[in-house]
Coordinates of C-alpha atoms in Angstrom, one line a residue:
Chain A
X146 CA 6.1 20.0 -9.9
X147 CA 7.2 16.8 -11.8
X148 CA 9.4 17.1 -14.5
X149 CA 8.2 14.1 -16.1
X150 CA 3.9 15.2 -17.2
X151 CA 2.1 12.6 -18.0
X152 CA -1.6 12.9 -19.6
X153 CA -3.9 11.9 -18.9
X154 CA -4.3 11.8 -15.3
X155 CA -7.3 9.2 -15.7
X156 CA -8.5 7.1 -18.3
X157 CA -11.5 4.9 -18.4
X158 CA -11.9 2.9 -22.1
X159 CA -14.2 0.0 -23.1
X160 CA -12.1 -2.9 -24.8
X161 CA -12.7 -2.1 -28.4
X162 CA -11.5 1.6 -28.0
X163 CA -8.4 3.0 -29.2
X164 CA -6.4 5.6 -27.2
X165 CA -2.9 6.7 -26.4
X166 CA -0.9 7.9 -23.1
X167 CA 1.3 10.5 -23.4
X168 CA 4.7 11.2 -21.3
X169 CA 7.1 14.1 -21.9
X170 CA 10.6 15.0 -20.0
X171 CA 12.1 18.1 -20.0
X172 CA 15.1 16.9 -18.0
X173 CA 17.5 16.3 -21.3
X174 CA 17.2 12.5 -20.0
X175 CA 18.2 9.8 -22.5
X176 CA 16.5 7.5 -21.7
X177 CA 12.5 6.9 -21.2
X178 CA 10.5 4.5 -19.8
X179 CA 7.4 2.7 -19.1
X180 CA 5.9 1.1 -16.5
X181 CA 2.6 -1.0 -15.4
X182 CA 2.0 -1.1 -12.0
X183 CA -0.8 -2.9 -10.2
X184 CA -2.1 -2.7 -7.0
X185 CA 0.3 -3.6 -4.2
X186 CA 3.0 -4.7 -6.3
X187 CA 6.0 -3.2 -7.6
X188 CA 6.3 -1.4 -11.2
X189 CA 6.5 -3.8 -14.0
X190 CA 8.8 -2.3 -17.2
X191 CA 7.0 -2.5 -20.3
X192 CA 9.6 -1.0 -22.6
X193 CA 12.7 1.2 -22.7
X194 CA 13.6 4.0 -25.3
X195 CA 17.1 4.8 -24.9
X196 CA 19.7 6.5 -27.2
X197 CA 17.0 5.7 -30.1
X198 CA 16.7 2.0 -29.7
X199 CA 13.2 0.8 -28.2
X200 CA 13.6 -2.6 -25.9
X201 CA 10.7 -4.4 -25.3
X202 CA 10.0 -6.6 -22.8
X203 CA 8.7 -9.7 -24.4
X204 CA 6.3 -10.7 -21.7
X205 CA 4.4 -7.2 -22.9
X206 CA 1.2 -8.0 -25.2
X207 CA 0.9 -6.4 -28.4
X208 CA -2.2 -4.5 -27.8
X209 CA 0.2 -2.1 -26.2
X210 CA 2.6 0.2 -28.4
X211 CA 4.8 2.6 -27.8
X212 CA 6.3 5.7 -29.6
X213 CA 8.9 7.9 -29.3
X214 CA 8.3 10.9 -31.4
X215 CA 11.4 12.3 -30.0
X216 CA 13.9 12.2 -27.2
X217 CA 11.6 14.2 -25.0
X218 CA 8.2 12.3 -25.8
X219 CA 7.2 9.1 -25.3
X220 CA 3.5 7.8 -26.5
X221 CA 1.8 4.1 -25.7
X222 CA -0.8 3.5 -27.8
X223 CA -3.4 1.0 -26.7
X224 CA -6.1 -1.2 -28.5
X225 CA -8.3 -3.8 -27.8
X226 CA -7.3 -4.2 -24.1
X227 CA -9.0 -6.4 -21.8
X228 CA -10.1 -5.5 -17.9
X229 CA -7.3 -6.8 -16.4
X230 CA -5.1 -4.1 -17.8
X231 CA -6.4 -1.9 -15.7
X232 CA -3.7 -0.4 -13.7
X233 CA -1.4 2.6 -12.9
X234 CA 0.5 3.2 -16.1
X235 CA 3.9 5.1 -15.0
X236 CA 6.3 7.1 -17.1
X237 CA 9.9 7.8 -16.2
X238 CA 13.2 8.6 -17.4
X239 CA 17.0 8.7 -16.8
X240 CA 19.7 10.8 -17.9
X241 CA 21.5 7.5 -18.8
X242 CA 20.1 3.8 -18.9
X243 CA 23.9 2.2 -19.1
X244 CA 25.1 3.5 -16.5
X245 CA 22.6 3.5 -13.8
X246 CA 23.3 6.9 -12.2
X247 CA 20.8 9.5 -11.0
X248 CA 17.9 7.0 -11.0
X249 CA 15.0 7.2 -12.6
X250 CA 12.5 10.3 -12.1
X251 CA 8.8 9.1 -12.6
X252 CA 5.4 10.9 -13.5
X253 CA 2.6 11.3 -11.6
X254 CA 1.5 8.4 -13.8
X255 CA -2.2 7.4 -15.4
X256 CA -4.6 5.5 -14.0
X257 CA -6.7 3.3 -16.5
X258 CA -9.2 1.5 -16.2
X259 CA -10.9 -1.0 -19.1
X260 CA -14.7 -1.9 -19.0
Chain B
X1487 CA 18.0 -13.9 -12.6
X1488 CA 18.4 -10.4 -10.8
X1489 CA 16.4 -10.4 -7.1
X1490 CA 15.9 -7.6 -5.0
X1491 CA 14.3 -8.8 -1.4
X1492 CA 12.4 -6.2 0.7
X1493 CA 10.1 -7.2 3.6
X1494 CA 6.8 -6.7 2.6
X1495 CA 5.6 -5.4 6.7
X1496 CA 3.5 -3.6 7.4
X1497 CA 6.2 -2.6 9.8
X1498 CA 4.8 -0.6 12.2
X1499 CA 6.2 2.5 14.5
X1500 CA 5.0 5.1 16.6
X1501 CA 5.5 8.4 15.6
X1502 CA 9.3 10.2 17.1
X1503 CA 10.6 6.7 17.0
X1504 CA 13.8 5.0 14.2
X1505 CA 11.7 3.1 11.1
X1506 CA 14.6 0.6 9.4
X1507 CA 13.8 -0.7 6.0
X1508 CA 15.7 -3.3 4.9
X1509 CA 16.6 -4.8 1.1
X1510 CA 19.3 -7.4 -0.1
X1511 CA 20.3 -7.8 -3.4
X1512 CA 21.5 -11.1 -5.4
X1513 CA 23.7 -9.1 -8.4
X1514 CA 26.8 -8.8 -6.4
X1515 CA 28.3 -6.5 -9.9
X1516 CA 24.9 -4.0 -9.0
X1517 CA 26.4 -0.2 -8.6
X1518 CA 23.4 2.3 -7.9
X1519 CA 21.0 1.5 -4.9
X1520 CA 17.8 3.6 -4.5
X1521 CA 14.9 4.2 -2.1
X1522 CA 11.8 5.4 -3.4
X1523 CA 8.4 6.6 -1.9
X1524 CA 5.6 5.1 -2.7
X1525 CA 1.8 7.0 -1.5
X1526 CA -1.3 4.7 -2.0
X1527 CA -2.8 5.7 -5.6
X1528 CA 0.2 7.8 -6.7
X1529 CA 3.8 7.7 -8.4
X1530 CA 7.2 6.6 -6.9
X1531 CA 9.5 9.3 -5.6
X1532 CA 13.1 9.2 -5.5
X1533 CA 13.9 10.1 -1.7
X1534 CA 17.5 8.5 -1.7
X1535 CA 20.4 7.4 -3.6
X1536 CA 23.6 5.8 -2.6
X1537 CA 26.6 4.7 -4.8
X1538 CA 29.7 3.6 -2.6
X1539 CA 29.6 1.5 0.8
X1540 CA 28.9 3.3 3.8
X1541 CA 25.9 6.0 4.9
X1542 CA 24.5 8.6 3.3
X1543 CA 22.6 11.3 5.0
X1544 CA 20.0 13.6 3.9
X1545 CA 17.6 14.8 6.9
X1546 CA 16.1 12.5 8.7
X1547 CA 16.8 9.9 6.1
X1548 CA 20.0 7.7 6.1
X1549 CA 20.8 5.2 3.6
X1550 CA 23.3 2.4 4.7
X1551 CA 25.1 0.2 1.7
X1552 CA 27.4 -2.7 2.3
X1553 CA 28.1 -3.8 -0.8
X1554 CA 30.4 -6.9 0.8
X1555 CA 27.1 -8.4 2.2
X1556 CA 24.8 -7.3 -0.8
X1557 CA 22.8 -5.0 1.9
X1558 CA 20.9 -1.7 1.8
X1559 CA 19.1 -0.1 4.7
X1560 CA 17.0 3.1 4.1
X1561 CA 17.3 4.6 8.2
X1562 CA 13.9 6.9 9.0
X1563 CA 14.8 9.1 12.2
X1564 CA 11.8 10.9 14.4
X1565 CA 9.1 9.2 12.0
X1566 CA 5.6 11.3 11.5
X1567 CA 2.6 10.1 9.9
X1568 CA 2.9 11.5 7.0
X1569 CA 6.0 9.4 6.3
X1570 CA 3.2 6.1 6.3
X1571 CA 4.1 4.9 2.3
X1572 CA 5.7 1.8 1.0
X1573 CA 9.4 2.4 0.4
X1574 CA 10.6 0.4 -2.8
X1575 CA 14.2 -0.6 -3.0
X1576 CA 15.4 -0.6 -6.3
X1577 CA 18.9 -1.4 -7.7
X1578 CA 20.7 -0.5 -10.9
X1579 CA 23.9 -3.0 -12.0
X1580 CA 25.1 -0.8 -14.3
X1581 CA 24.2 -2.4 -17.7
X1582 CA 20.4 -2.6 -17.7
X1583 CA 17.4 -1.4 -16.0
X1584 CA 16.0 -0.6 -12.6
X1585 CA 15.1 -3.8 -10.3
X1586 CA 12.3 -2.6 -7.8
X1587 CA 11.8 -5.3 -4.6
X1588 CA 8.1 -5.7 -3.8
X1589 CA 8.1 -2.8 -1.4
X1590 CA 7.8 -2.6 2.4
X1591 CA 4.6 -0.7 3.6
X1592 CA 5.4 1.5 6.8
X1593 CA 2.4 2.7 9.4
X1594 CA 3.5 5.2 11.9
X1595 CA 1.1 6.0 14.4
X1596 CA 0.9 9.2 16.1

């Protein structure tokens, strides 16, 4: 069993919907992340919650959102996508992003696709 | 800008037989090298970790790091089937985030 769940498993929404991923850790991590990964390439980082402070990467489009109710949760909220956002959507964390140790654990991830 | 270099195969072995995955790395300051698992349709599992030059053992799986020549090798010994996943190197220098190469896919045959 992961310790990172991630819900939903699947997720098929037309482009004017609004919905939300969820990810939650019960590691004690500090440090969450999120990833897009599409098919045969590696994961792409979308944004980093660490200690508190949310990083974004600025390449991400705005449609997508992120949360972090807490230090164990970690929400992306999406709205308005387009089909070629369809992709694997991962979740991980880390016990600590400045140090690089441990690595990251992932969930089993969500697969989305937009119509 | 931070580069990690896998081969992207597929490299191919028949089953019993040594699989060798190889990465390089440009950040010569990077301190954490991983190797993770990657099954068609599903999420990336840590398999290996390796901090300090030298090899690393953990069943049939031996990770290699020489840091001098900004090389890690992920070692495969008496390869089944079910091993057949892409392997993704990914390095950590220290101050930011992961760096994933693009992933080698290996087939082993039985």
């Amino acid at each position: 069993d992961t310790e990172v769940t991630q819900t939903p498993k699947h997720l098929v929404m037309g482009m004017t919907n609004k919905k939300s991923l969820k990810c939650e850790q019960h590691m004690g991590h500090r440090a969450m992340y999120w990833y897009k990964q599409k098919a045969k390439k590696p994961p792409e980082l979308m944004f980093v919650y660490s200690y508190e402070k949310l990083s974004i990467n600025e390449s991400v489009p705005s449609r997508f959102s992120p949360e972090c109710p807490n230090s164990s949760l970690l929400n992306l909220h999406l709205h308005a996508l387009q089909p070629e956002d369809s992709a694997l959507y991962l979740c991980a964390s880390s016990q600590d992003h400045s140090t690089g140790r441990g690595g990251y654990t992932f969930g089993s991830g969500t697969r989305l696709t937009v119509v | 800008q931070k580069e990690v270099e896998q081969n992207s195969g597929p490299l191919s072995v028949p089953e019993g037989a040594i699989a060798s995955l190889n990465c390089t790395y440009s950040d010569r300051g990077s301190q954490s090298f991983f190797w993770y698992r990657q099954y068609s349709g599903k999420s990336p599992e840590l398999i290996m970790s390796i901090y300090s030059n030298g090899d690393k053992e953990d069943g049939r799986f031996t990770a290699q790091l020489n840091k001098a020549s900004q090389y890690v090798s992920l070692l495969i010994r008496d390869s089944q089937p079910s091993d057949s996943a892409t392997y993704l190197c990914a390095v950590n220098p220290g101050y930011s985030t992961l760096t994933f190469g693009k992933g080698t896919m290996l087939l082993v045959s039985p």
